[in-house]
XYZ file of C-alpha atoms in Angstrom:
672
model
C 38.968 102.568 98.971
C 40.705 103.492 102.379
C 42.138 99.899 102.597
C 43.390 99.854 99.362
C 45.424 103.055 99.611
C 46.565 101.817 102.814
C 47.941 98.506 101.120
C 49.334 100.806 98.297
C 51.074 103.108 101.092
C 52.586 99.541 102.847
C 53.826 98.499 99.464
C 55.147 101.803 98.805
C 56.812 101.735 101.819
C 58.305 98.173 101.674
C 59.500 99.248 97.740
C 61.458 102.470 99.495
C 63.261 100.071 102.370
C 64.127 97.235 99.511
C 65.944 100.375 97.691
C 67.373 102.113 100.529
C 68.755 98.200 101.893
C 70.333 97.601 98.881
C 72.847 100.760 99.347
C 74.409 98.242 102.162
C 74.788 100.869 104.657
C 77.441 100.392 107.191
C 75.423 100.917 110.367
C 78.617 100.493 112.519
C 80.019 103.707 111.027
C 77.813 105.790 113.106
C 79.716 108.132 115.622
C 77.423 106.177 118.534
C 76.927 102.762 116.882
C 77.437 99.543 119.158
C 81.139 99.507 117.615
C 81.807 102.738 119.239
C 82.030 101.193 122.779
C 84.063 98.194 121.431
C 86.987 100.787 120.417
C 85.942 102.869 123.558
C 84.957 106.136 121.888
C 83.395 108.904 123.857
C 83.322 112.640 124.127
C 86.018 115.308 125.354
C 85.761 115.906 129.168
C 83.528 118.997 129.925
C 85.287 122.261 129.511
C 88.321 121.024 127.754
C 88.708 121.600 123.844
C 86.337 124.621 124.235
C 87.853 126.775 121.811
C 88.062 124.445 118.870
C 84.616 123.061 119.407
C 83.235 126.926 119.332
C 85.182 127.240 115.999
C 83.305 124.123 114.503
C 80.232 125.138 116.041
C 80.404 128.698 114.340
C 81.440 127.191 110.986
C 78.614 124.861 110.708
C 76.251 127.786 111.068
C 77.761 130.521 109.317
C 76.835 130.119 105.577
C 79.936 132.566 104.658
C 82.174 129.523 105.442
C 83.480 127.153 103.212
C 81.438 123.579 103.128
C 84.181 121.360 104.035
C 86.441 121.865 107.236
C 89.286 119.698 107.564
C 91.052 118.984 111.131
C 94.310 117.420 111.128
C 96.738 116.073 113.424
C 99.076 113.720 114.637
C 98.178 110.505 116.335
C 96.959 110.642 119.793
C 96.052 114.554 119.543
C 92.288 113.811 120.146
C 90.748 114.231 116.662
C 88.287 111.255 117.354
C 87.237 112.479 120.170
C 86.645 115.890 119.244
C 84.805 114.581 116.384
C 82.474 112.601 118.139
C 81.645 115.251 120.799
C 80.915 117.639 117.867
C 78.548 115.199 115.935
C 76.914 114.746 119.582
C 76.412 118.602 119.605
C 75.121 118.397 116.089
C 72.563 115.604 116.818
C 71.264 117.645 119.761
C 70.963 120.769 117.702
C 68.951 118.442 115.165
C 71.495 119.131 112.639
C 73.729 115.974 112.206
C 72.818 114.800 108.694
C 74.943 111.667 108.981
C 78.557 110.601 110.300
C 81.010 107.851 109.225
C 83.682 107.147 111.929
C 86.571 105.142 109.902
C 88.719 102.949 111.882
C 91.269 100.168 111.115
C 89.631 97.660 113.589
C 86.593 96.775 110.838
C 86.763 95.781 107.582
C 83.491 97.690 106.996
C 84.655 100.884 108.422
C 87.578 100.854 106.525
C 86.466 100.697 103.181
C 86.480 104.081 101.413
C 83.760 102.576 98.954
C 81.176 102.146 101.610
C 81.338 106.212 102.745
C 78.850 107.694 100.145
C 76.177 105.057 100.365
C 76.104 105.008 104.183
C 75.976 108.862 104.038
C 73.262 108.884 101.662
C 71.295 106.160 103.814
C 71.326 108.126 106.656
C 70.400 111.321 105.116
C 67.605 109.441 103.854
C 66.393 108.493 106.944
C 66.787 112.030 108.226
C 65.265 114.074 105.393
C 62.000 112.924 103.486
C 62.557 115.425 100.778
C 66.182 113.878 100.328
C 64.555 110.049 100.754
C 62.204 110.940 97.735
C 64.982 112.340 95.748
C 67.072 109.306 96.653
C 64.707 106.702 95.705
C 64.168 108.059 92.505
C 67.974 107.918 91.508
C 67.698 104.326 92.824
C 64.804 103.108 90.975
C 66.868 104.234 87.768
C 70.285 102.568 89.120
C 69.848 100.263 91.997
C 73.336 99.132 91.582
C 74.611 102.946 91.909
C 76.732 101.571 95.193
C 78.784 99.134 92.827
C 79.762 102.365 90.614
C 82.779 104.450 91.304
C 83.466 106.767 93.955
C 82.743 109.537 91.484
C 79.510 108.276 90.227
C 78.402 107.409 93.679
C 79.032 111.091 94.681
C 77.231 112.698 91.606
C 74.209 110.315 91.977
C 73.709 109.609 95.803
C 74.794 113.104 96.840
C 74.959 115.819 94.915
C 71.722 114.977 92.463
C 69.311 114.333 95.545
C 70.338 117.204 97.351
C 70.284 119.382 94.481
C 66.536 118.601 93.910
C 65.741 118.682 97.922
C 67.186 121.497 98.669
C 63.935 123.437 99.423
C 62.736 121.096 101.738
C 66.036 120.418 103.676
C 66.842 121.405 107.399
C 69.645 124.149 107.098
C 72.877 123.969 108.571
C 73.292 120.371 107.976
C 76.646 118.679 108.425
C 78.265 115.369 107.499
C 80.974 114.094 109.842
C 83.733 112.009 108.511
C 86.381 110.720 110.804
C 89.859 109.154 110.342
C 89.763 109.319 106.692
C 93.589 108.348 106.866
C 92.561 105.235 108.133
C 91.021 103.477 104.774
C 92.491 101.094 103.359
C 92.243 102.286 99.680
C 94.538 105.466 99.082
C 93.215 106.168 95.580
C 89.685 106.158 96.832
C 90.494 108.779 99.687
C 92.017 111.173 97.071
C 89.001 110.641 94.868
C 86.469 111.517 97.300
C 88.248 114.337 98.545
C 88.630 115.573 94.731
C 84.667 114.966 94.335
C 83.770 116.764 97.744
C 85.479 119.878 96.734
C 84.115 119.910 93.395
C 80.677 119.217 94.300
C 80.237 121.048 97.680
C 80.014 124.873 97.086
C 76.400 124.427 95.333
C 75.149 121.942 98.256
C 72.875 122.840 101.240
C 75.126 120.768 103.463
C 78.837 121.130 105.002
C 81.032 118.140 105.046
C 83.430 117.881 108.497
C 86.629 115.679 107.818
C 89.329 114.563 109.995
C 92.622 112.736 109.376
C 96.102 112.579 110.195
C 97.972 114.712 108.103
C 99.126 112.050 105.498
C 101.003 113.550 102.394
C 98.350 112.521 99.918
C 95.647 113.868 101.804
C 97.211 116.985 103.198
C 98.387 117.831 99.471
C 94.709 117.429 98.011
C 93.466 119.906 100.765
C 96.053 122.389 101.259
C 95.959 122.846 97.348
C 92.223 124.227 97.513
C 91.638 128.037 98.255
C 90.775 129.074 101.401
C 87.159 129.818 99.907
C 86.807 126.122 99.303
C 87.684 124.746 102.929
C 88.514 125.697 106.550
C 91.402 124.141 108.350
C 92.682 123.325 111.863
C 95.907 121.764 112.749
C 95.671 120.267 116.344
C 99.261 119.702 116.938
C 100.037 123.340 116.038
C 97.633 124.523 119.033
C 99.528 126.555 121.473
C 101.105 123.802 123.459
C 99.960 125.720 126.763
C 96.365 125.534 125.771
C 96.675 122.028 124.925
C 98.489 121.195 128.161
C 95.875 123.147 130.330
C 92.814 120.965 128.667
C 94.742 117.786 129.387
C 95.575 119.043 133.127
C 91.586 119.355 133.291
C 90.948 116.218 131.647
C 93.583 114.672 134.160
C 91.980 116.385 137.131
C 88.717 115.249 136.324
C 90.031 111.521 135.943
C 92.067 111.010 138.912
C 90.691 113.839 141.232
C 92.399 113.569 144.578
C 94.195 110.654 144.087
C 97.064 111.940 142.656
C 98.954 115.295 144.372
C 99.061 118.659 142.430
C 102.647 118.252 141.971
C 102.197 114.889 140.130
C 99.357 115.412 138.223
C 100.951 118.868 136.626
C 103.709 116.876 135.722
C 101.714 113.838 134.246
C 100.092 116.614 132.209
C 103.261 118.037 130.957
C 104.730 114.757 129.755
C 101.565 114.553 127.581
C 102.587 117.414 125.853
C 100.166 118.195 123.161
C 98.808 114.298 123.033
C 95.585 113.189 124.739
C 96.328 109.690 123.907
C 99.342 110.046 126.185
C 97.117 111.411 129.036
C 94.312 108.589 128.310
C 96.672 105.884 128.332
C 98.438 106.862 131.691
C 95.221 106.912 133.263
C 94.162 103.491 132.144
C 97.596 102.535 133.596
C 97.944 103.865 136.867
C 94.133 103.167 137.816
C 93.848 99.580 136.740
C 90.694 99.809 135.351
C 88.460 101.737 137.715
C 90.399 101.180 140.989
C 92.286 103.340 142.991
C 95.585 105.035 141.975
C 98.517 102.287 141.555
C 101.453 104.731 143.145
C 104.099 102.354 142.021
C 102.819 102.751 138.367
C 102.371 106.407 138.640
C 105.811 106.584 139.718
C 107.185 104.314 137.061
C 105.308 106.904 134.498
C 106.481 110.170 136.231
C 110.367 108.552 136.898
C 110.910 107.654 133.109
C 112.777 109.550 130.632
C 113.113 108.925 127.024
C 116.292 108.916 125.238
C 114.754 108.799 121.913
C 115.176 111.978 119.777
C 112.258 111.906 117.396
C 108.591 112.884 117.453
C 107.095 109.640 118.724
C 109.603 109.612 121.885
C 106.911 110.478 124.682
C 104.448 107.996 123.469
C 106.961 105.474 122.382
C 108.369 105.701 126.031
C 105.105 105.354 127.873
C 103.995 102.097 125.799
C 107.580 100.648 126.581
C 106.712 101.429 130.262
C 103.503 99.762 130.174
C 104.866 96.671 128.114
C 107.577 96.461 130.473
C 105.224 96.207 133.308
C 102.926 93.990 131.775
C 105.093 91.543 129.729
C 108.159 91.134 132.566
C 105.878 90.960 135.643
C 108.052 89.133 138.341
C 105.143 87.072 138.831
C 104.971 85.691 135.467
C 107.153 82.811 134.272
C 108.847 82.829 130.771
C 105.798 81.217 129.063
C 103.516 83.483 130.644
C 105.319 86.180 129.352
C 105.918 85.169 125.761
C 102.012 84.475 126.195
C 101.371 88.119 127.094
C 103.112 89.415 124.090
C 101.097 86.807 122.068
C 97.898 88.318 123.263
C 98.909 91.848 122.135
C 100.620 90.894 118.774
C 97.288 89.000 118.214
C 95.054 91.842 118.964
C 96.975 94.333 116.713
C 96.807 91.822 113.936
C 93.486 90.966 114.045
C 91.321 92.279 110.975
C 88.301 93.380 113.331
C 87.424 93.296 117.068
C 87.803 89.813 118.852
C 86.196 88.277 121.756
C 88.454 86.252 124.486
C 87.809 82.633 123.147
C 88.631 83.605 119.374
C 92.247 85.386 120.772
C 92.568 82.093 122.871
C 92.095 79.887 119.376
C 94.456 82.223 117.630
C 97.038 81.964 120.221
C 96.589 78.554 121.821
C 96.101 79.877 125.285
C 93.356 78.701 126.996
C 90.561 81.431 127.365
C 90.652 81.640 130.976
C 94.274 82.200 131.105
C 93.719 85.061 128.118
C 91.629 86.517 130.604
C 93.975 86.940 133.538
C 96.955 88.004 131.257
C 94.516 90.845 129.677
C 94.563 92.413 132.980
C 97.581 94.017 132.818
C 97.079 95.307 129.137
C 94.078 97.043 129.651
C 95.776 100.263 129.069
C 96.862 99.708 125.804
C 94.001 97.053 124.671
C 89.999 97.990 125.004
C 87.895 95.268 126.023
C 84.447 96.382 125.721
C 82.186 95.852 128.655
C 79.138 95.527 126.388
C 80.512 93.118 123.901
C 83.475 91.672 125.675
C 85.241 92.477 122.365
C 89.078 93.231 122.526
C 90.789 95.913 120.113
C 93.314 98.187 120.424
C 92.754 101.470 122.044
C 94.369 103.803 119.525
C 96.112 103.651 116.140
C 99.128 104.761 117.626
C 99.636 101.803 119.504
C 99.937 99.240 116.150
C 102.174 101.667 114.410
C 104.397 101.533 117.500
C 104.283 97.930 117.661
C 104.912 97.137 113.766
C 108.087 99.636 113.540
C 111.137 97.748 115.030
C 113.184 100.730 115.676
C 110.467 102.222 118.030
C 109.439 99.054 119.788
C 112.703 97.116 120.058
C 112.160 93.907 122.063
C 108.299 94.216 121.641
C 108.238 94.376 118.149
C 105.697 92.643 116.473
C 106.844 90.987 112.949
C 103.626 91.295 111.127
C 104.697 88.775 108.285
C 105.774 85.834 111.042
C 102.648 86.263 113.328
C 100.175 86.178 110.608
C 101.892 82.637 109.553
C 100.954 81.573 113.009
C 97.531 83.299 112.885
C 96.579 81.519 109.249
C 97.806 77.991 110.694
C 95.554 78.899 113.487
C 92.753 79.440 111.271
C 93.126 76.326 109.228
C 93.033 74.427 112.590
C 89.849 75.991 113.806
C 87.960 75.476 110.372
C 89.420 71.811 110.788
C 87.859 71.647 113.883
C 84.686 73.455 113.978
C 83.498 72.976 109.936
C 81.151 70.273 109.282
C 78.304 69.313 106.631
C 75.089 71.207 106.897
C 76.499 73.073 109.867
C 72.971 74.748 110.939
C 71.062 71.482 110.032
C 68.815 72.664 107.471
C 66.350 70.244 106.537
C 65.446 70.749 102.989
C 66.485 72.376 99.811
C 63.081 73.245 98.591
C 63.094 76.913 100.217
C 65.482 79.524 100.131
C 67.582 80.399 103.313
C 65.168 83.825 103.745
C 62.406 81.524 104.225
C 63.959 79.226 107.055
C 62.548 79.762 110.178
C 64.612 80.976 112.932
C 67.681 80.762 110.491
C 69.378 83.522 112.992
C 69.276 81.616 115.908
C 70.740 78.682 114.180
C 73.692 80.667 112.540
C 74.264 82.173 115.932
C 74.338 78.617 117.694
C 76.157 76.716 115.019
C 78.562 79.153 113.878
C 80.642 80.696 116.994
C 82.289 84.078 116.888
C 85.773 82.329 116.354
C 84.518 80.117 113.234
C 83.077 83.449 112.205
C 86.010 85.321 112.465
C 88.379 82.653 110.794
C 86.078 82.064 108.193
C 85.939 85.715 106.829
C 89.652 86.483 107.641
C 92.067 83.113 106.830
C 92.586 84.537 103.511
C 93.674 88.021 104.862
C 96.204 86.431 107.388
C 97.705 83.794 104.745
C 98.660 86.997 102.297
C 100.242 88.790 104.781
C 102.267 85.945 106.278
C 105.858 85.025 105.569
C 106.798 81.895 103.304
C 106.086 79.045 105.240
C 105.372 75.404 103.868
C 102.942 74.734 107.030
C 100.872 77.645 105.571
C 100.684 76.131 102.121
C 100.150 72.674 102.966
C 97.346 74.380 105.398
C 95.617 75.797 102.394
C 95.976 72.942 100.294
C 94.185 70.763 102.970
C 91.594 73.494 103.294
C 90.647 73.587 99.885
C 90.404 69.744 99.300
C 88.600 68.652 102.099
C 86.949 71.895 103.674
C 85.955 74.588 100.735
C 82.363 73.434 100.333
C 81.782 73.639 104.400
C 83.438 76.950 104.402
C 81.283 78.041 101.599
C 78.118 77.330 103.881
C 79.423 79.826 106.473
C 79.928 82.641 103.943
C 76.836 82.045 102.218
C 74.577 81.671 105.203
C 76.250 84.716 106.528
C 75.652 86.467 103.153
C 79.340 87.393 102.905
C 80.301 85.401 99.618
C 81.850 88.554 98.154
C 84.232 88.376 100.840
C 85.191 84.646 100.309
C 85.665 85.543 96.650
C 87.836 88.426 97.230
C 90.122 86.320 99.708
C 90.656 83.292 97.209
C 91.381 86.097 94.394
C 93.894 87.650 96.536
C 95.685 84.299 97.353
C 96.727 83.913 93.244
C 99.495 86.475 93.361
C 100.688 85.270 97.086
C 100.777 81.890 95.671
C 103.050 82.633 92.643
C 105.636 84.781 94.716
C 105.639 81.827 97.134
C 106.476 79.349 94.367
C 103.594 76.888 94.928
C 103.228 73.804 93.183
C 101.338 74.212 89.815
C 98.593 71.691 91.157
C 98.034 73.776 94.063
C 97.605 76.861 91.754
C 95.131 75.190 89.861
C 93.324 74.085 92.727
C 93.059 77.527 93.956
C 91.920 78.824 90.785
C 89.192 75.944 90.079
C 87.793 77.091 93.930
C 87.767 80.443 92.860
C 85.602 79.639 89.843
C 83.687 77.116 91.564
C 82.785 79.921 94.459
C 82.487 82.860 92.012
C 79.721 80.605 89.864
C 77.751 79.736 92.638
C 77.497 83.218 94.305
C 76.605 84.673 90.606
C 73.620 82.058 90.201
C 70.254 81.686 91.596
C 71.336 78.873 93.422
C 72.973 81.241 95.965
C 69.537 81.518 97.648
C 69.661 78.279 99.358
C 72.867 76.850 101.003
C 72.024 73.210 100.484
C 72.254 74.021 96.644
C 75.937 74.145 97.088
C 76.203 70.298 96.957
C 72.926 69.655 94.957
C 73.465 71.797 91.979
C 76.684 74.065 92.190
C 78.401 70.389 92.468
C 76.690 68.868 90.300
C 77.114 71.321 87.676
C 80.547 71.958 88.171
C 82.777 70.659 85.032
C 84.144 67.226 85.515
C 87.718 68.530 84.636
C 87.603 70.601 87.921
C 89.620 69.944 90.611
C 86.907 70.619 93.175
C 84.656 68.305 91.019
C 87.234 65.710 91.138
C 88.061 66.437 94.910
C 84.437 66.266 96.264
C 82.525 64.091 93.953
C 83.283 60.986 95.509
C 81.946 62.387 99.011
C 78.354 62.931 97.897
C 75.719 60.395 97.353
C 72.735 60.558 94.605
C 74.284 63.425 93.061
C 72.829 64.422 89.592
C 75.328 63.437 86.930
C 75.071 65.437 83.894
C 76.476 64.573 80.387
C 76.217 66.191 77.101
C 77.718 69.397 75.152
C 76.309 71.431 77.910
C 78.511 70.207 80.470
C 81.416 70.034 77.968
C 81.168 73.601 77.097
C 80.511 74.575 80.974
C 84.045 75.467 81.693
C 84.219 78.446 79.510
C 80.631 79.536 80.117
C 80.150 82.917 81.491
C 80.384 83.459 85.088
C 78.218 86.179 85.270
C 76.703 88.769 83.165
C 77.739 92.523 84.433
C 75.519 95.529 82.955
C 78.283 98.135 81.432
C 77.964 101.700 81.280
C 78.736 102.012 77.547
C 79.554 99.875 74.536
C 82.947 97.893 75.297
C 85.985 97.888 72.975
C 89.045 97.023 74.554
C 89.999 94.996 77.681
C 93.151 93.954 79.856
C 93.674 92.331 83.156
C 96.073 93.261 85.637
C 99.281 91.104 86.026
C 98.118 89.669 89.383
C 94.096 89.280 87.388
C 92.571 91.014 90.766
C 91.409 93.923 88.077
C 90.678 94.311 84.354
C 90.426 97.480 82.652
C 87.832 98.110 79.800
C 88.008 101.123 77.316
C 84.340 102.096 75.742
C 83.155 103.948 72.978
C 82.108 107.087 74.930
C 85.743 107.755 75.674
C 86.015 106.806 79.184
C 87.967 103.750 80.683
C 87.010 101.824 83.774
C 88.976 99.558 85.947
C 86.784 96.739 87.596
C 87.131 93.966 90.638
C 87.519 91.055 88.644
C 85.970 88.658 91.320
C 82.517 90.644 91.227
C 82.994 93.094 88.445
C 82.379 96.420 90.460
C 84.104 99.648 89.832
C 87.590 100.035 91.404
C 88.278 103.010 89.627
C 86.429 105.603 87.237
C 85.037 106.745 84.791
C 88.546 107.827 83.726
C 88.128 110.570 81.247
C 90.326 112.548 78.794
C 89.590 110.952 75.552
C 86.987 111.992 72.907
C 86.558 109.066 70.886
C 86.182 105.277 71.207
C 89.165 103.816 73.318
C 90.373 101.270 71.481
C 93.483 99.910 73.219
C 94.166 99.345 77.310
C 97.085 97.970 78.824
C 98.847 97.670 82.512
C 102.405 97.715 83.469
C 104.032 94.857 84.571
C 103.800 96.115 88.110
C 100.132 96.733 87.918
C 101.095 100.405 88.945
C 99.928 102.005 85.727
C 97.660 101.548 82.681
C 97.645 103.280 79.508
C 94.855 103.605 77.082
C 95.114 104.628 73.210
C 92.120 106.247 71.672
C 90.841 106.900 67.840
C 91.720 110.769 68.506
C 95.407 109.890 68.706
C 96.036 110.198 72.353
C 97.381 107.966 74.636
C 96.768 108.468 78.403
C 99.021 106.808 81.165
């Protein structure tokens, strides 16, 4: 009996782990994740930011205070460092429920749709009572992570917290940093609206930071003081901030800088901690003694810009002037230095030296050398050797031609180069059966040492380009070279690329890229043959991803290609490259072109449907009076449920630009 009970407990635990894994939590979003080292996150210097940290500590334990605290501030005022320090303090006290640090340097960490599932997952690991309540929800709706943010908040946060209230630690806080760095503004607005609706009754508090972007500011400032506390970092008395910055400079530079120069540097920093942090990195050359020439260059620089970015712009210009126009560099090396900077700020995630080399056409050893002068604006992680920007204010500066002038990065033009390089890397590194799988009779999950094979066979560079070539294409300027590269890729390497994203379990990302290319090709006046090839490729990959053959990568060739409709350009292009492939004939194959790609469960009976002009989304009106908007490539909810009707929704339609849509209902109402 004891043995059977133990077996039961093990089975239950595995069952629970399976449900929690289904939330697809973003581990790298935790405040102290490995990514935090890549992006150089750190705590405040001791005895700095004392007032705001004390205010946060008091708010976190005072039950009479609102359950939402919004700290906003201009770029560079130290929001993330304060949030990190606060999260660290909460962790020490045992009251950190969860953390999600958004960042532009990671696709996962800028996806607003991943915030709520990740918070729910972390809360489940923290609290057994919350875990039990959450598992009951997941048993009823295992795909809740794919539903709207509104539904996620209600089912994954509010419902479990309400049921587990009595068994949870008092004073729990969830920390969400840099909400403005999420890519979906609509999602950010939704998450804020829901927070203010559900948090007053919950036994948990939320600390949120962001820049004072108009949409976010209006949403939060519209709330009464009973619903939220607020702190504006750039409005804190300048003398207090300067004192903290001076203390930080003193701690970092010690006696290597005179008192006069240290105070002057503090005044130049104003209320921007990022100015001080960047200046320190520049004049100390990555941990060495202070470079007096560099210190003098900063202290003697004077900005003639009459705008709120003047100080930080002048500092960035000083650093780039010295790095790019170093007298020891020839013209080619100067161009290469700028290319490295542009590539780092255009990269969709942190990249290693080899990847920067492949994307710029510069040898990795040369990249390593030229990076030495850029450590004050680019961060190279000592733990992972990944390169990323130190602060969001630097890409902002580089992408603004009025601010960066001669250093300006034309994102469309540079993305064109990156797209071409991506196609070159895939041409060089993609190959048939890249991981040497011996049989198609077992699923990938049963292949011994598969992860080790993937690590050996799929380089970080190939992994990056396989997941982001489409991102660079859609951002690129009109170019025949990119169109030719795309056509050649779809014609000769599509299936090899599918192997990589299938083995990496990131097919959704691949399908999303193919879907995003459709409107790009239309705008770029591509040939009808290329548009058809892209569409057939999207259908082929989507069918593979929706079927059970997804479990075994070799079935891309054995099953997916064999069952592809003979009129498909994918079938025509690749059928001749195979041997002994099944040849299927009859009515099943004749009708397969119009067969369902997948079956998606809907929340109610569907009455009306309309696709957006670029076909990336579709709207459905339901009998329960709601309207949902779905992602076309995977059927997940993009927006909704949208309420307001009281009867069947019989008509939905998008505006020509795809920004608005209208719904008509039996109750006589039309909503836009």
